Structures are given as structure tokens and as C-alpha cells.
Coordinates of C-alpha atoms and ligand atoms in Angstrom, one line a residue:
X7 CA 0.0 0.0 0.0
X8 CA 1.3 3.4 -0.9
X9 CA 0.3 5.6 2.0
X10 CA 1.2 9.3 2.4
X11 CA 4.7 9.6 3.8
X12 CA 3.7 12.3 6.3
X13 CA 1.9 9.6 8.3
X14 CA 4.9 7.2 8.5
X15 CA 6.1 8.7 11.8
X16 CA 2.7 7.7 13.4
X17 CA 2.8 4.1 12.2
X18 CA 1.6 1.6 13.2
X19 CA -1.9 3.0 13.3
X20 CA -5.1 0.9 14.0
X21 CA -8.5 2.1 13.0
X22 CA -11.7 0.7 14.5
X23 CA -15.1 0.8 12.9
X24 CA -18.2 -1.1 14.0
X25 CA -20.9 0.0 11.6
X26 CA -21.2 0.1 7.8
X27 CA -21.2 3.9 7.8
X28 CA -18.1 4.0 10.0
X29 CA -16.3 1.5 7.6
X30 CA -17.2 3.7 4.7
X31 CA -15.7 6.7 6.5
X32 CA -12.5 5.0 7.7
X33 CA -11.7 2.7 4.9
X34 CA -10.4 5.3 2.3
X35 CA -8.7 7.1 5.2
X36 CA -6.9 4.0 6.2
X37 CA -5.6 3.5 2.7
X38 CA -4.2 7.0 2.5
X39 CA -2.6 7.1 5.9
X40 CA -1.4 3.4 6.0
X41 CA -3.6 2.3 8.9
X42 CA -5.0 -1.2 9.5
X43 CA -8.8 -1.3 9.8
X44 CA -10.0 -3.6 12.6
X45 CA -13.4 -5.1 11.9
X46 CA -15.6 -7.6 13.7
X47 CA -16.8 -9.4 10.6
X48 CA -15.3 -9.5 7.2
X49 CA -18.4 -8.4 5.2
X50 CA -16.6 -6.5 2.5
X51 CA -13.5 -8.5 2.0
X52 CA -11.5 -5.3 2.3
X53 CA -7.8 -5.0 1.8
X54 CA -5.5 -4.4 4.8
X55 CA -8.1 -5.2 7.4
X56 CA -7.8 -7.2 10.6
X57 CA -10.8 -9.3 11.6
X58 CA -11.2 -10.0 15.3
X59 CA -13.5 -12.7 16.5
X60 CA -14.0 -11.5 20.1
X61 CA -15.7 -8.4 21.4
X62 CA -14.1 -5.0 20.8
X63 CA -13.6 -4.8 24.6
X64 CA -11.6 -8.0 24.5
X65 CA -9.8 -7.1 21.3
X66 CA -8.6 -3.7 22.4
X67 CA -5.9 -4.8 25.0
X68 CA -4.3 -6.9 22.3
X69 CA -3.6 -3.9 20.0
X70 CA -3.0 -1.3 22.7
X71 CA 0.7 -1.6 23.0
X72 CA 1.5 -2.4 19.4
X73 CA 0.1 0.7 17.9
X74 CA 1.3 4.3 18.2
X75 CA -2.2 5.6 17.4
X76 CA -5.8 4.3 17.6
X77 CA -8.5 5.9 15.5
X78 CA -12.1 5.1 16.5
X79 CA -15.2 5.9 14.5
X80 CA -17.5 5.4 17.4
X81 CA -19.4 7.6 19.9
X82 CA -16.9 9.4 22.1
X83 CA -18.6 8.1 25.3
X84 CA -18.2 4.5 24.1
X85 CA -14.5 5.2 23.3
X86 CA -13.9 6.7 26.8
X87 CA -15.5 3.6 28.4
X88 CA -13.4 1.2 26.2
X89 CA -10.1 2.8 26.8
X90 CA -10.5 3.8 30.5
X91 CA -9.2 0.5 31.9
X92 CA -6.2 0.6 29.5
X93 CA -4.9 4.1 30.1
X94 CA -1.7 4.1 32.0
X95 CA 0.3 7.4 31.5
X96 CA 0.7 9.8 28.7
X97 CA 4.3 8.8 28.0
X98 CA 3.3 5.3 26.9
X99 CA -0.3 5.3 25.9
X100 CA -1.1 5.5 22.2
X101 CA -2.6 8.6 20.6
X102 CA -6.4 8.2 20.7
X103 CA -8.5 9.9 18.0
X104 CA -12.2 9.8 17.5
X105 CA -14.0 10.5 14.2
X106 CA -17.7 10.9 13.9
X107 CA -19.6 8.6 11.5
X108 CA -19.9 11.2 8.8
X109 CA -16.3 12.2 9.0
X110 CA -17.1 15.8 9.8
X111 CA -15.1 16.1 13.1
X112 CA -11.8 14.6 14.2
X113 CA -11.3 14.7 18.0
X114 CA -7.9 14.5 19.7
X115 CA -9.0 12.5 22.8
X116 CA -5.8 11.4 24.6
X117 CA -2.0 11.7 24.4
X118 CA -2.3 15.0 22.7
X119 CA 1.4 15.9 23.0
X120 CA 3.4 12.9 23.9
X121 CA 1.5 10.5 21.6
X122 CA 1.1 13.3 19.0
X123 CA -2.6 12.9 18.9
X124 CA -3.1 16.7 18.3
X125 CA -0.8 16.6 15.3
X126 CA -2.3 13.5 13.9
X127 CA -5.8 14.9 14.4
X128 CA -4.9 18.0 12.3
X129 CA -3.4 15.9 9.6
X130 CA -6.4 13.7 9.4
X131 CA -8.8 16.7 9.5
X132 CA -7.0 18.1 6.5
X133 CA -7.4 14.9 4.6
X134 CA -11.1 14.5 5.4
X135 CA -11.8 18.2 5.1
X136 CA -13.1 17.9 8.6
X137 CA -12.9 20.1 11.7
X138 CA -10.2 19.2 14.1
X139 CA -11.2 19.3 17.7
X140 CA -8.2 20.0 19.9
X141 CA -8.9 21.0 23.4
X142 CA -5.4 21.2 24.9
X143 CA -4.8 24.7 26.4
X144 CA -1.5 25.4 24.8
X145 CA -2.9 24.6 21.4
X146 CA -5.4 27.4 21.7
X147 CA -2.7 29.6 23.0
X148 CA -0.8 28.8 19.8
X149 CA 2.1 27.5 21.8
X150 CA 4.2 24.3 21.3
X151 CA 3.7 21.8 24.1
X152 CA 6.6 22.2 26.5
X153 CA 7.1 18.5 26.6
X154 CA 7.6 18.3 22.8
X155 CA 9.4 21.6 22.4
X156 CA 12.9 20.0 21.9
X157 CA 11.8 17.0 19.9
X158 CA 12.5 18.5 16.4
X159 CA 16.1 19.3 17.6
X160 CA 16.7 15.9 19.1
X161 CA 16.9 17.3 22.7
X162 CA 16.4 14.8 25.5
X163 CA 14.0 15.4 28.4
X164 CA 15.7 15.7 31.8
X165 CA 14.4 15.8 35.3
X166 CA 11.8 18.1 36.7
X167 CA 8.1 18.6 37.3
X168 CA 6.8 18.5 33.8
X169 CA 3.1 18.4 34.7
X170 CA 3.4 21.4 36.9
X171 CA 5.3 23.5 34.3
X172 CA 2.8 22.5 31.5
X173 CA -0.1 23.6 33.6
X174 CA 1.6 26.9 34.5
X175 CA 2.1 27.6 30.8
X176 CA -1.5 26.6 30.0
X177 CA -2.8 29.0 32.6
X178 CA -0.6 31.8 31.2
X179 CA 1.7 32.1 34.2
X180 CA 5.2 33.5 33.6
X181 CA 7.8 30.9 33.2
X182 CA 11.5 31.7 33.1
X183 CA 13.5 30.1 30.3
X184 CA 17.3 29.8 30.8
X185 CA 18.8 28.5 27.6
X186 CA 22.5 27.9 27.7
X187 CA 22.9 25.7 24.6
X188 CA 20.9 24.5 21.6
X189 CA 18.9 26.1 18.9
X190 CA 16.9 29.1 19.7
X191 CA 14.8 28.9 16.5
X192 CA 11.8 27.9 18.6
X193 CA 12.1 31.3 20.4
X194 CA 11.8 33.2 17.2
X195 CA 8.4 31.5 16.4
X196 CA 6.4 32.1 19.5
X197 CA 3.1 34.0 19.5
X198 CA 3.3 37.5 20.8
X199 CA 1.5 36.8 24.1
X200 CA 3.7 33.8 25.1
X201 CA 4.3 33.3 28.8
X202 CA 8.1 32.9 28.6
X203 CA 10.5 35.1 30.2
X204 CA 14.1 34.7 29.0
X205 CA 16.5 35.0 31.8
X206 CA 20.2 34.5 32.2
X207 CA 22.1 31.9 34.2
X208 CA 22.8 34.5 36.9
X209 CA 19.2 35.3 37.6
X210 CA 18.1 34.7 41.1
X211 CA 15.0 33.2 42.7
X212 CA 13.4 36.6 43.3
X213 CA 12.2 36.9 39.7
X214 CA 8.4 37.0 39.1
X215 CA 8.5 33.7 37.3
X216 CA 6.3 30.8 38.7
X217 CA 8.4 28.1 37.1
X218 CA 11.7 27.7 35.3
X219 CA 12.9 25.8 32.2
X220 CA 16.6 25.0 31.9
X221 CA 17.8 24.2 28.4
X222 CA 21.4 23.2 29.0
X223 CA 24.0 20.5 29.0
X224 CA 24.3 20.7 32.8
X225 CA 22.7 18.2 35.1
X226 CA 20.9 20.2 37.7
X227 CA 19.6 18.6 40.8
X228 CA 16.5 20.3 42.1
X229 CA 16.0 20.2 45.9
X230 CA 12.7 18.8 47.0
X231 CA 11.9 21.9 49.1
X232 CA 12.3 24.4 46.2
X233 CA 9.0 26.0 45.6
X234 CA 9.8 27.0 42.1
X235 CA 8.9 24.1 39.8
X236 CA 11.6 23.4 37.2
X237 CA 12.2 21.2 34.2
X238 CA 15.3 20.6 32.1
X239 CA 15.8 19.9 28.4
X240 CA 19.2 18.7 27.3
X241 CA 20.2 19.6 23.8
X242 CA 22.8 17.0 22.6
X243 CA 25.9 19.2 22.3
X244 CA 28.5 17.2 24.1
X245 CA 30.9 15.0 22.1
X246 CA 32.8 12.5 24.3
X247 CA 36.3 11.7 23.1
X248 CA 37.4 8.3 24.2
X249 CA 40.8 6.6 24.1
X250 CA 41.2 3.2 25.6
X251 CA 43.5 0.2 25.5
X252 CA 42.3 -2.8 23.4
X253 CA 39.7 -4.9 25.1
X254 CA 38.5 -2.3 27.6
X255 CA 35.1 -3.4 28.8
X256 CA 31.8 -1.7 28.1
X257 CA 31.1 -1.4 31.8
X258 CA 34.4 0.4 32.5
X259 CA 33.7 2.8 29.6
X260 CA 30.3 3.5 31.0
X261 CA 31.6 4.0 34.5
X262 CA 34.4 6.3 33.3
X263 CA 32.0 8.5 31.3
X264 CA 29.4 8.6 34.2
X265 CA 32.2 9.5 36.6
X266 CA 33.5 12.4 34.5
X267 CA 30.0 13.6 33.8
X268 CA 29.1 13.5 37.5
X269 CA 32.2 15.3 38.5
X270 CA 31.6 18.0 36.0
X271 CA 27.8 18.3 36.7
X272 CA 27.1 17.4 33.0
X273 CA 24.0 15.6 31.8
X274 CA 24.4 12.2 30.2
X275 CA 21.4 13.1 28.1
X276 CA 23.3 15.9 26.6
X277 CA 25.8 13.5 24.9
X278 CA 25.7 13.9 21.1
X279 CA 27.9 11.0 20.5
X280 CA 31.3 9.2 21.1
X281 CA 34.4 10.1 19.1
X282 CA 37.6 8.2 18.8
X283 CA 40.4 7.2 16.4
X284 CA 39.7 5.0 13.3
X285 CA 41.8 2.3 14.9
X286 CA 39.0 1.9 17.5
X287 CA 36.1 1.6 15.1
X288 CA 35.9 -2.1 16.0
X289 CA 36.5 -1.8 19.8
X290 CA 33.8 -4.0 21.2
X291 CA 33.3 -2.2 24.5
X292 CA 32.8 1.1 22.7
X293 CA 30.4 -0.3 20.2
X294 CA 28.4 -1.9 22.9
X295 CA 28.3 1.3 24.9
X296 CA 27.1 3.2 21.9
X297 CA 24.4 0.6 21.1
X298 CA 23.2 0.6 24.7
X299 CA 23.0 4.4 24.9
X300 CA 21.8 4.8 21.3
X301 CA 24.7 7.1 20.4
X302 CA 26.6 7.5 17.1
X303 CA 30.3 6.5 17.1
X304 CA 32.5 8.9 15.0
X305 CA 36.0 7.9 14.2
X306 CA 38.8 9.9 12.7
X307 CA 42.1 9.1 11.0
X308 CA 45.3 9.9 13.0
X309 CA 46.5 12.3 10.2
X310 CA 43.5 14.5 10.9
X311 CA 43.7 14.2 14.7
X312 CA 47.3 15.1 14.8
X313 CA 46.5 18.5 13.3
X314 CA 44.2 19.4 16.2
X315 CA 45.6 21.7 18.9
X316 CA 45.0 20.1 22.3
X317 CA 46.0 21.0 25.9
X318 CA 47.5 17.6 26.8
X319 CA 49.4 15.9 23.9
X320 CA 51.4 12.8 24.6
X321 CA 54.5 11.6 22.9
X322 CA 53.9 8.0 23.9
X323 CA 50.5 8.0 22.3
X324 CA 52.0 9.7 19.2
X325 CA 54.5 6.8 18.9
X326 CA 51.8 4.2 19.3
X327 CA 49.0 5.5 17.1
X328 CA 50.4 8.4 15.0
X329 CA 48.7 11.3 16.8
X330 CA 49.7 12.8 20.1
X331 CA 46.0 13.0 21.2
X332 CA 43.0 10.7 20.7
X333 CA 40.4 11.6 23.3
X334 CA 40.8 15.4 23.2
X335 CA 41.5 15.7 19.5
X336 CA 38.6 13.4 18.4
X337 CA 36.1 15.2 20.8
X338 CA 37.1 18.5 19.3
X339 CA 36.9 17.2 15.8
X340 CA 33.5 15.6 16.3
X341 CA 32.1 18.8 17.8
X342 CA 33.0 21.0 14.9
X343 CA 29.6 21.2 13.3
X344 CA 30.6 23.5 10.5
X345 CA 33.6 25.5 9.5
X346 CA 32.1 28.6 11.0
X347 CA 31.4 27.3 14.4
X348 CA 34.5 26.2 16.3
X349 CA 34.0 23.8 19.1
X350 CA 35.5 24.0 22.5
X351 CA 37.0 21.4 24.8
X352 CA 35.2 21.8 28.1
X353 CA 36.7 18.8 29.9
X354 CA 40.4 18.0 29.3
X355 CA 41.4 14.4 29.3
X356 CA 40.8 12.3 32.4
X357 CA 42.3 8.9 32.7
X358 CA 40.2 6.2 34.5
X359 CA 42.0 2.9 35.2
X360 CA 40.7 -0.4 36.4
X361 CA 43.1 -3.2 37.2
X362 CA 41.4 -5.9 35.3
X363 CA 39.1 -4.1 32.9
X364 CA 41.5 -1.7 31.1
X365 CA 42.1 2.0 30.9
X366 CA 39.9 4.7 29.5
X367 CA 40.7 8.3 28.6
X368 CA 37.7 10.7 28.5
X369 CA 37.6 14.2 27.1
X370 CA 34.5 16.3 26.3
X371 CA 34.0 19.0 23.7
X372 CA 30.9 21.1 23.3
X373 CA 29.5 21.8 19.9
X374 CA 27.7 25.0 18.8
X375 CA 25.1 23.0 17.1
X376 CA 23.2 20.2 18.7
X377 CA 23.1 16.7 17.2
X378 CA 19.5 15.9 16.2
X379 CA 20.0 12.2 15.6
X380 CA 17.4 12.5 12.9
X381 CA 17.5 12.0 9.1
X382 CA 16.4 15.2 7.5
X383 CA 13.6 15.4 5.0
X384 CA 12.9 18.0 2.3
X385 CA 9.4 18.4 1.2
X386 CA 9.1 20.4 -2.0
X387 CA 5.6 21.5 -2.0
X388 CA 3.4 23.2 -4.6
X389 CA 0.6 25.1 -2.8
X390 CA -1.5 25.8 -5.9
X391 CA -2.5 29.2 -7.2
X392 CA -3.6 30.8 -3.9
X393 CA -6.7 29.6 -2.1
X394 CA -6.5 26.9 0.5
X395 CA -9.0 24.6 -1.2
X396 CA -6.8 24.4 -4.3
X397 CA -4.0 22.7 -2.3
X398 CA -3.8 19.0 -2.5
X399 CA -4.5 17.0 0.7
X400 CA -1.0 15.5 0.4
X401 CA 0.6 19.0 0.2
X402 CA -1.5 20.1 3.2
X403 CA -0.3 17.3 5.4
X404 CA 3.3 17.8 4.3
X405 CA 3.1 21.5 5.3
X406 CA 1.5 20.6 8.6
X407 CA 4.0 17.8 9.3
X408 CA 7.1 19.9 8.7
X409 CA 9.3 21.3 11.5
X410 CA 10.2 24.2 9.3
X411 CA 8.3 26.0 6.5
X412 CA 10.4 28.1 4.1
X413 CA 8.9 30.2 1.4
X414 CA 8.1 33.6 0.0
X415 CA 6.2 35.7 2.5
X416 CA 3.1 36.2 0.4
X417 CA 2.6 32.4 0.1
X418 CA 3.3 31.8 3.7
X419 CA 0.5 34.3 4.6
X420 CA -1.9 32.3 2.4
X421 CA -1.1 29.0 4.2
X422 CA -1.3 30.5 7.7
X423 CA -4.4 28.5 8.6
X424 CA -2.5 25.2 8.0
X425 CA 0.2 26.2 10.5
X426 CA 0.7 24.2 13.6
X427 CA 1.9 25.7 16.9
X428 CA 5.6 25.5 17.3
X429 CA 6.5 25.3 13.6
X430 CA 9.4 27.3 12.5
X431 CA 8.6 29.7 9.7
X432 CA 11.3 31.3 7.6
X433 CA 10.1 33.9 5.1
X434 CA 12.5 35.3 2.6
X435 CA 11.9 37.9 -0.1
X436 CA 11.0 36.7 -3.6
X437 CA 14.5 37.6 -5.0
X438 CA 16.3 35.3 -2.6
X439 CA 15.4 32.0 -4.0
X440 CA 18.9 30.6 -3.9
X441 CA 19.3 31.6 -0.3
X442 CA 16.0 29.9 0.5
X443 CA 17.1 26.7 -1.2
X444 CA 20.5 26.7 0.7
X445 CA 18.8 27.4 4.0
X446 CA 16.3 24.5 3.5
X447 CA 19.2 22.2 2.6
X448 CA 21.2 23.3 5.7
X449 CA 18.3 22.6 8.0
X450 CA 17.4 19.3 6.4
X451 CA 21.0 18.2 6.6
X452 CA 20.9 19.0 10.3
X453 CA 18.0 16.5 10.6
X454 CA 14.8 18.6 10.4
X455 CA 11.8 18.1 8.2
X456 CA 11.7 21.1 6.0
X457 CA 8.9 22.1 3.6
X458 CA 9.9 24.5 0.9
X459 CA 6.8 26.1 -0.5
X460 CA 6.3 27.4 -4.0
X461 CA 3.1 28.8 -5.5
X462 CA 1.4 26.7 -8.2
X463 CA 3.6 23.6 -8.8
X464 CA 7.0 23.7 -7.1
X465 CA 8.5 21.9 -10.1
X466 CA 7.3 24.5 -12.7
X467 CA 9.4 27.6 -12.5
X468 CA 9.4 26.9 -8.8
X469 CA 11.7 26.2 -5.9
X470 CA 12.0 22.4 -6.4
X471 CA 14.5 22.6 -9.3
X472 CA 16.7 25.0 -7.4
X473 CA 16.8 22.8 -4.3
X474 CA 17.7 19.7 -6.3
X475 CA 20.4 21.5 -8.3
X476 CA 22.0 22.8 -5.1
X477 CA 21.8 19.4 -3.5
X478 CA 23.6 17.9 -6.5
X479 CA 26.3 20.6 -6.3
X480 CA 26.8 19.5 -2.7
X481 CA 27.4 15.9 -3.7
X482 CA 24.0 14.6 -2.6
X483 CA 23.6 10.8 -2.7
X484 CA 20.0 11.0 -3.7
X485 CA 18.8 9.7 -0.3
X486 CA 20.0 11.8 2.6
X487 CA 18.3 14.1 3.2
X488 CA 15.2 12.4 1.8
X489 CA 13.4 14.4 -0.8
X490 CA 9.7 14.3 -1.7
X491 CA 8.0 16.4 -4.2
X492 CA 4.3 17.4 -3.7
X493 CA 2.7 18.6 -6.9
X494 CA 0.4 21.6 -7.0
X495 CA -2.0 23.1 -9.5
X496 CA 0.1 25.3 -11.7
X497 CA -0.8 28.8 -12.9
X498 CA -1.7 27.6 -16.4
X499 CA -4.3 25.1 -15.1
X500 CA -5.6 27.7 -12.6
X501 CA -5.9 30.4 -15.3
X502 CA -7.4 28.0 -17.8
X503 CA -10.1 26.8 -15.4
X504 CA -11.3 30.3 -14.8
X505 CA -12.0 31.0 -18.5
X506 CA -13.1 27.6 -19.8
X507 CA -11.1 24.9 -21.6
X508 CA -8.4 26.7 -23.6
X509 CA -5.8 23.9 -23.0
X510 CA -7.9 21.2 -24.6
X511 CA -5.3 20.6 -27.3
X512 CA -1.5 20.5 -27.5
X513 CA -0.1 23.4 -25.4
X514 CA 3.1 24.7 -24.0
X515 CA 4.3 27.1 -21.3
X516 CA 6.9 29.8 -21.9
X517 CA 8.3 32.1 -19.2
X518 CA 9.3 35.5 -20.5
X519 CA 11.7 36.1 -17.6
X520 CA 15.2 36.4 -19.0
X521 CA 16.8 36.5 -15.6
X522 CA 17.8 32.9 -15.7
X523 CA 17.3 32.2 -19.5
X524 CA 18.9 34.0 -22.4
X525 CA 16.4 36.1 -24.3
X526 CA 17.6 34.5 -27.6
X527 CA 16.4 31.1 -26.3
X528 CA 13.0 32.5 -25.3
X529 CA 12.6 34.1 -28.7
X530 CA 13.3 30.8 -30.4
X531 CA 10.7 29.0 -28.3
X532 CA 8.1 31.7 -28.9
X533 CA 8.6 31.4 -32.6
X534 CA 8.4 27.6 -32.5
X535 CA 5.2 27.7 -30.3
X536 CA 3.5 30.2 -32.6
X537 CA 4.6 28.2 -35.7
X538 CA 3.5 24.9 -34.2
X539 CA 0.0 26.2 -33.4
X540 CA 0.4 25.4 -29.7
X541 CA -2.0 27.0 -27.3
X542 CA 0.6 29.0 -25.3
X543 CA 0.6 29.9 -21.7
X544 CA 2.9 32.8 -20.9
X545 CA 4.4 32.9 -17.4
X546 CA 6.1 36.0 -16.0
X547 CA 4.8 38.1 -18.9
X548 CA 5.8 41.6 -17.7
X549 CA 7.5 43.2 -14.7
X550 CA 8.2 46.8 -13.9
X551 CA 11.6 46.7 -15.5
X552 CA 10.9 44.0 -18.1
X553 CA 8.3 45.5 -20.4
X554 CA 9.2 44.8 -24.0
X555 CA 9.1 41.0 -24.1
X556 CA 5.3 40.7 -24.1
X557 CA 5.2 43.2 -27.1
X558 CA 7.6 41.0 -29.0
X559 CA 5.5 37.9 -28.1
X560 CA 2.4 39.5 -29.6
X561 CA 4.3 40.3 -32.8
X562 CA 5.6 36.8 -33.2
X563 CA 2.1 35.2 -32.7
X564 CA 0.5 37.8 -35.1
X565 CA 2.9 36.4 -37.8
X566 CA 1.3 33.0 -37.5
X567 CA -2.2 33.5 -36.1
X568 CA -5.4 35.5 -36.8
X569 CA -5.5 38.9 -35.0
X570 CA -8.8 37.8 -33.5
X571 CA -7.4 34.6 -31.9
X572 CA -8.8 34.5 -28.3
X573 CA -6.4 35.5 -25.5
X574 CA -7.1 35.2 -21.8
X575 CA -5.4 37.4 -19.2
X576 CA -5.8 35.9 -15.8
X577 CA -4.4 37.8 -12.9
X578 CA -4.2 36.3 -9.3
X579 CA -6.3 33.3 -10.1
X580 CA -8.1 31.9 -7.1
X581 CA -6.9 34.8 -4.9
X582 CA -8.9 37.7 -3.5
X583 CA -7.8 40.2 -6.1
X584 CA -8.5 37.9 -9.1
X585 CA -9.0 39.7 -12.4
X586 CA -10.0 38.0 -15.7
X587 CA -10.0 39.5 -19.1
X588 CA -11.0 37.8 -22.3
X589 CA -9.6 39.6 -25.3
X590 CA -7.8 38.7 -28.6
X591 CA -4.3 38.7 -29.9
X592 CA -4.6 42.1 -31.6
X593 CA -5.9 43.9 -28.5
X594 CA -4.2 42.0 -25.6
X595 CA -1.7 44.9 -24.9
X596 CA -4.6 47.3 -24.3
X597 CA -5.2 45.7 -20.9
X598 CA -3.0 45.5 -17.8
X599 CA -0.6 42.7 -17.7
X600 CA 1.8 42.2 -14.8
X601 CA 3.9 39.6 -12.9
X602 CA 0.7 38.2 -11.3
X603 CA -0.8 37.5 -14.7
X604 CA -0.8 34.4 -16.8
X605 CA -1.5 35.0 -20.5
X606 CA -3.1 32.2 -22.5
X607 CA -3.0 32.5 -26.3
X608 CA -5.4 30.2 -28.1
X609 CA -4.5 28.1 -31.2
X610 CA -6.0 28.5 -34.7
X611 CA -9.2 26.8 -33.7
X612 CA -9.8 28.3 -30.2
X613 CA -13.0 30.4 -30.0
X614 CA -15.0 32.3 -27.4
X615 CA -18.6 31.6 -26.5
X616 CA -20.4 33.8 -23.9
X617 CA -17.2 34.6 -22.0
X618 CA -16.0 31.0 -22.2
X619 CA -12.7 30.3 -24.0
X620 CA -12.9 26.9 -25.8
X621 CA -10.3 25.0 -27.7
X622 CA -11.8 22.1 -29.6
X623 CA -10.6 18.6 -28.5
X624 CA -9.9 17.6 -32.1
X625 CA -9.6 19.0 -35.6
X626 CA -11.7 16.2 -37.2
X627 CA -15.3 17.3 -36.5
Ligands
SAH4 N1 5.4 27.7 -9.7 C1 4.4 28.6 -10.3 C2 4.9 29.6 -11.3 C3 5.9 30.6 -10.7 S1 6.4 31.7 -12.0 C4 3.3 27.8 -10.9 O1 3.4 26.6 -11.1 O2 2.2 28.4 -11.1 C5 5.4 33.1 -11.5 C6 4.4 33.3 -12.6 O3 3.4 32.4 -12.5 C7 3.7 34.7 -12.5 O4 4.5 35.7 -13.1 C8 2.4 34.4 -13.2 O5 2.6 34.5 -14.6 C9 2.1 33.0 -12.9 N2 1.2 32.9 -11.7 C10 1.5 32.4 -10.5 N3 0.4 32.4 -9.7 C11 -0.6 32.9 -10.5 C12 -2.0 33.1 -10.2 N4 -2.6 32.8 -9.1 N5 -2.7 33.6 -11.2 C13 -2.2 33.9 -12.4 N6 -0.9 33.7 -12.7 C14 -0.1 33.2 -11.7

């Protein structure tokens, strides 16, 4: 089954229907989102269904743990009764969603943040064109849930009173945020009336704040008696450089790291990964430690490590492995996230020995950019000509699913209703397409899911080509970051649909913008299109500075076509300021034409009938 990729992070999903109407509502949805439909009887012999023989009440516990989300098409009251005995806590329970029989409402019932029920509810609502019912307080405040705030950046949740802080935020109380490390992109995208107060590490307990959020690599221990509730998020910025003698045990490595972290008051959850010399790539203890802690192991050649300046070089080590430093040099090297952000060694090498388990050297470097541990995704999305109901359901879910949305500000305004609290929005002026493409790639390479939005179709004079070209320049392997293209209704389709059926026979599109294409090439194509009797859609027909190209176009077409050939000028199709003019080749320049206009020139058989532009399907009748 080929389900929409935006739903993959929610898999496996089980959907439950008990009536024929509910089956009718859920079955097509299941196909689109890749869910398994659970039915009592196999009346319809449907694909991808699971038939249970017991009662639903008996069946439910058997699928509770295996699924990340359960979608019920049942009365809410019945669902509440069914799930009540199974609910444990929000960290483990699946997301619970209820849809009414007609598919008009989608309710996020349980595990709104942790189980991502809120997000899944929105995605499904877009697909069904239904109303999402999300009752979590932060959602209506347009705030990201504090317990999922760091998820896009791969941060790990530390200790603290999460329930208390969430409820403070929900009731609009001031909460102090002390962010020492990690991305601050989330701060730039908060609504104006957010309850956060951004303090500094030195701030004392006398501030007005009712709670505190630490975003740091430090392991803080909160005393029981403290009356200011606190939580901590740990961005993964620490790279642990390890040197060890062959055969050092996993447990000694673990103890050594724990010991150094404890001494330095650093959080184990802030570890990005382990770094060492190539020679140690097969060191069993290290591999086992990384597997256990789910950490990447980065290794470097001695030739590279020996070029790194370190505080504690050793001649003996240099003689043995060809670099005077392993732990310090590899920690520093791993932490260099980009050429522009140097890393710093925050803990010089410490040697931990055990008589029969080996010797471990530990050093820690801090990176400017946290490790997300995620594979980035680039969604290249066409958002259609302008109105929300001309966007495909797939494109809507892609936009809603993305961590970051990048596009031209006008288009971002148009899709505002699709926005989810906590999403990062980056608008760039229309002239900075390349910058936009590079930024999208940078964020996706870092591990985020990035939607790049173009108007119309993103692969037709849009951003998609630019992004793929830039990826290729950077040596992209075609897989990482993953790319998916979401088509949209392009301007020529939108314009045509507003005036009738002008594109009913062979047609072509020509952009008159000579910014990226030599004018000579455009001239040749205009001539060929006119000569070939193609219905021709002209994109970018005229700008403030580029005014002569459309005059030339008219001249060329007049050489081959009747002056009365129908021409449509469609400006801002499907937008509030839409303007439509039906004219003819000879008179087309008497009307306003600008960068928001698409010009459609009919072929030799196109005619107008009561303000409808019609191109006959064939020439034979
Ligand atoms: N990717 C877009 C095209 C971008 S080029 C697409 O597939 O539609 C920009 C040109 O597209 C504009 O100069 C105009 O000619 C045309 N265009 C874009 N949106 C339009 C709309 N809503 N109505 C009419 N023309 C439009």
C-alpha cells in the first residue's frame, strides 16, 4: 500500500469501525494514511483489514501496546469507556483519536502531545476536510507543548516537574527560560503573548516567574523543598572523546563516562555521540556502549587528529597510534559542526583505570550546534494558485507535518491556517530563491523536516529545481536528506479553469523572464510555439523593468495567427484580487498585464462563446 509519507512517523496505526457507515468513512482514510482497519466481521473483504472474533472490549488490549495511534469511528462516550481500563500514563499510551460517523469532526482525545494525537488529528482533518477538535490549552494559545518543544532538535528530556510546568504555561503564568545551549529557533516563532521570560544563568530566585525551564548540558539537581517548579531539556551538544586500550570493557567505559559527567555536573542526556580514532572503530566495549545508549560512534584518522591543537598531547600516544591526542582531538573534531562554528574542549582528558578491565581516557567537547539524531527530510511543496481549497490534501499534510516551513512571505500568509503551533517559519523575499534553497538544505542536513513552498507547482518555474540543483552541487547521494515532491495546481491550469477549456489541445508554457534564461532562447521558443500552433501559456509576462518581451511575443504570434485569436489574461487566479480579461491577440496589450498574470493565447481553432474560451478537442469534426 502506498500511503502518504507524512503519516509514517505515526505508524503503526489501528482504526476501529463497528458500523457500515463507519467503515465507509474509515476505509479510504486507512488507505491514505497506511492504517490497519480492525473489523468484527469480514463483510466486504477489504484490503488491509484485521478481523477480530472477540468483542471489541476484549480485542482492544491486544492492540493497545502495538500501535502508536488508535482511531475510533465510534461515539466518544463508548470510546472513553473502552479505553479507560487501559490508560496508564501519557508517556506510553497510544494517541487516541475519535472521528464521527460522517467524518465531519476529528477529536484528539488522549495523548495530545506525547503521543502526538493533536498533530495526527490535524493531519487527518486536512485529509477529510473535517474540523479538528483539539482541546489542549497550549494549542489554543498557539504554543508548542513544552514536553515536545525540543523533539525536532533531538533534545532529551531531563528531570523536573513536567506536569506542573505544563499547567503553569497553560494558565498563562510567567515561566522563566534559561537556555544555555541548543537552537533558539523555537524562540523566534512564539506567538506575541507567550508566557516565557528569557532570563540568564545568573538570575536569582526573586524573579516573578512561577516556574523555570533550563535548556542546558548541565545536570541540575532540584532540591525537594524548592517551591519554584523546574524542568530541564538537554540539547545534545557534548561529544565525548574516548581513548582506551584494546579490550576495555563496556562497563568500564560507561563507569568512566558517568564518573566524569558527574564530577563536571554534566548531563548524560546531553551527549551527542562518542568520538575516537579510526583504529578503535571495532573496539567491542565502545560499540556496545554506543548501542546501549543509542549514540553514534564517530572515528577519525590519525592524520587528521594530529593537526588538532590540544592541551595535553602525549609523545607516547603519538608513537603508538600516530597522533599525540586521541580523546581530546577526536572530541574537538567531532564537535566541529561547521567551518564557521569552532568547538571548545570543556573537559580536558581524564584517565580512568581499572586493574582488570582496562584504561579509559575521556575528554569532552561542546558543539555550537546540537546533534539531532534524525535524518532530514525535504518536502518540495506546490501550494497551488492561492486559495486553501486548491492545495492537494497531500501537500497540506506535508506542510502541517514539517518542522520548518520556508517560502516567499506572500505564500506563507496564504497558508497560515495550516500552521501548527511550534512550527518554525522562515520567510525570505522573492528575490532570494537561492538563499532559501540553501537554508532549506542546511536545516534538512541537520535533521529537520523542511517544507519548501512554491506557488502553483513547485517543479514548474518553482523552488524544487533550485533545491535539487543545489543538493547535486553539494554531492547529494539521492537519499540523505530524503526528498519528496508534492505537486500543485500550476498557474496555467488555474488560469485555464477560470476561463473555460483553452488547454484542450496541445499546449506549451513559456516564461518571458530572461533573468535565468537568455532572451535568444526565449525568442526561439516563442517562434516555435507560434509556428507549431500550440496553445501557449505565458508565465512572468511583464515586470516593472521587463516590459518589451510581451510586445515581442504579440508580434511573433501575429505572424502566424489570426489577430482575432482569443487570448485570456488571468491575474491572481483563485486569490482575493483575481481579475479575468478575455480579449484577442490584436488587443491584448490594451489591458493591464503584470507579474501576477498568466496569458493564454489560443490556437488557430480556439473560439470564445459567452465569455468562455474553448479550444476544440480535435480537428476532425
Ligand atoms: N510555480 C508557479 C509559477 C511561478 S512563476 C506555478 O506553477 O504556477 C510566476 C508566474 O506564474 C507569475 O508571473 C504568473 O505568470 C504565474 N502565476 C502564478 N500564480 C498565479 C495566479 N494565481 N494567477 C495567475 N498567474 C499566476
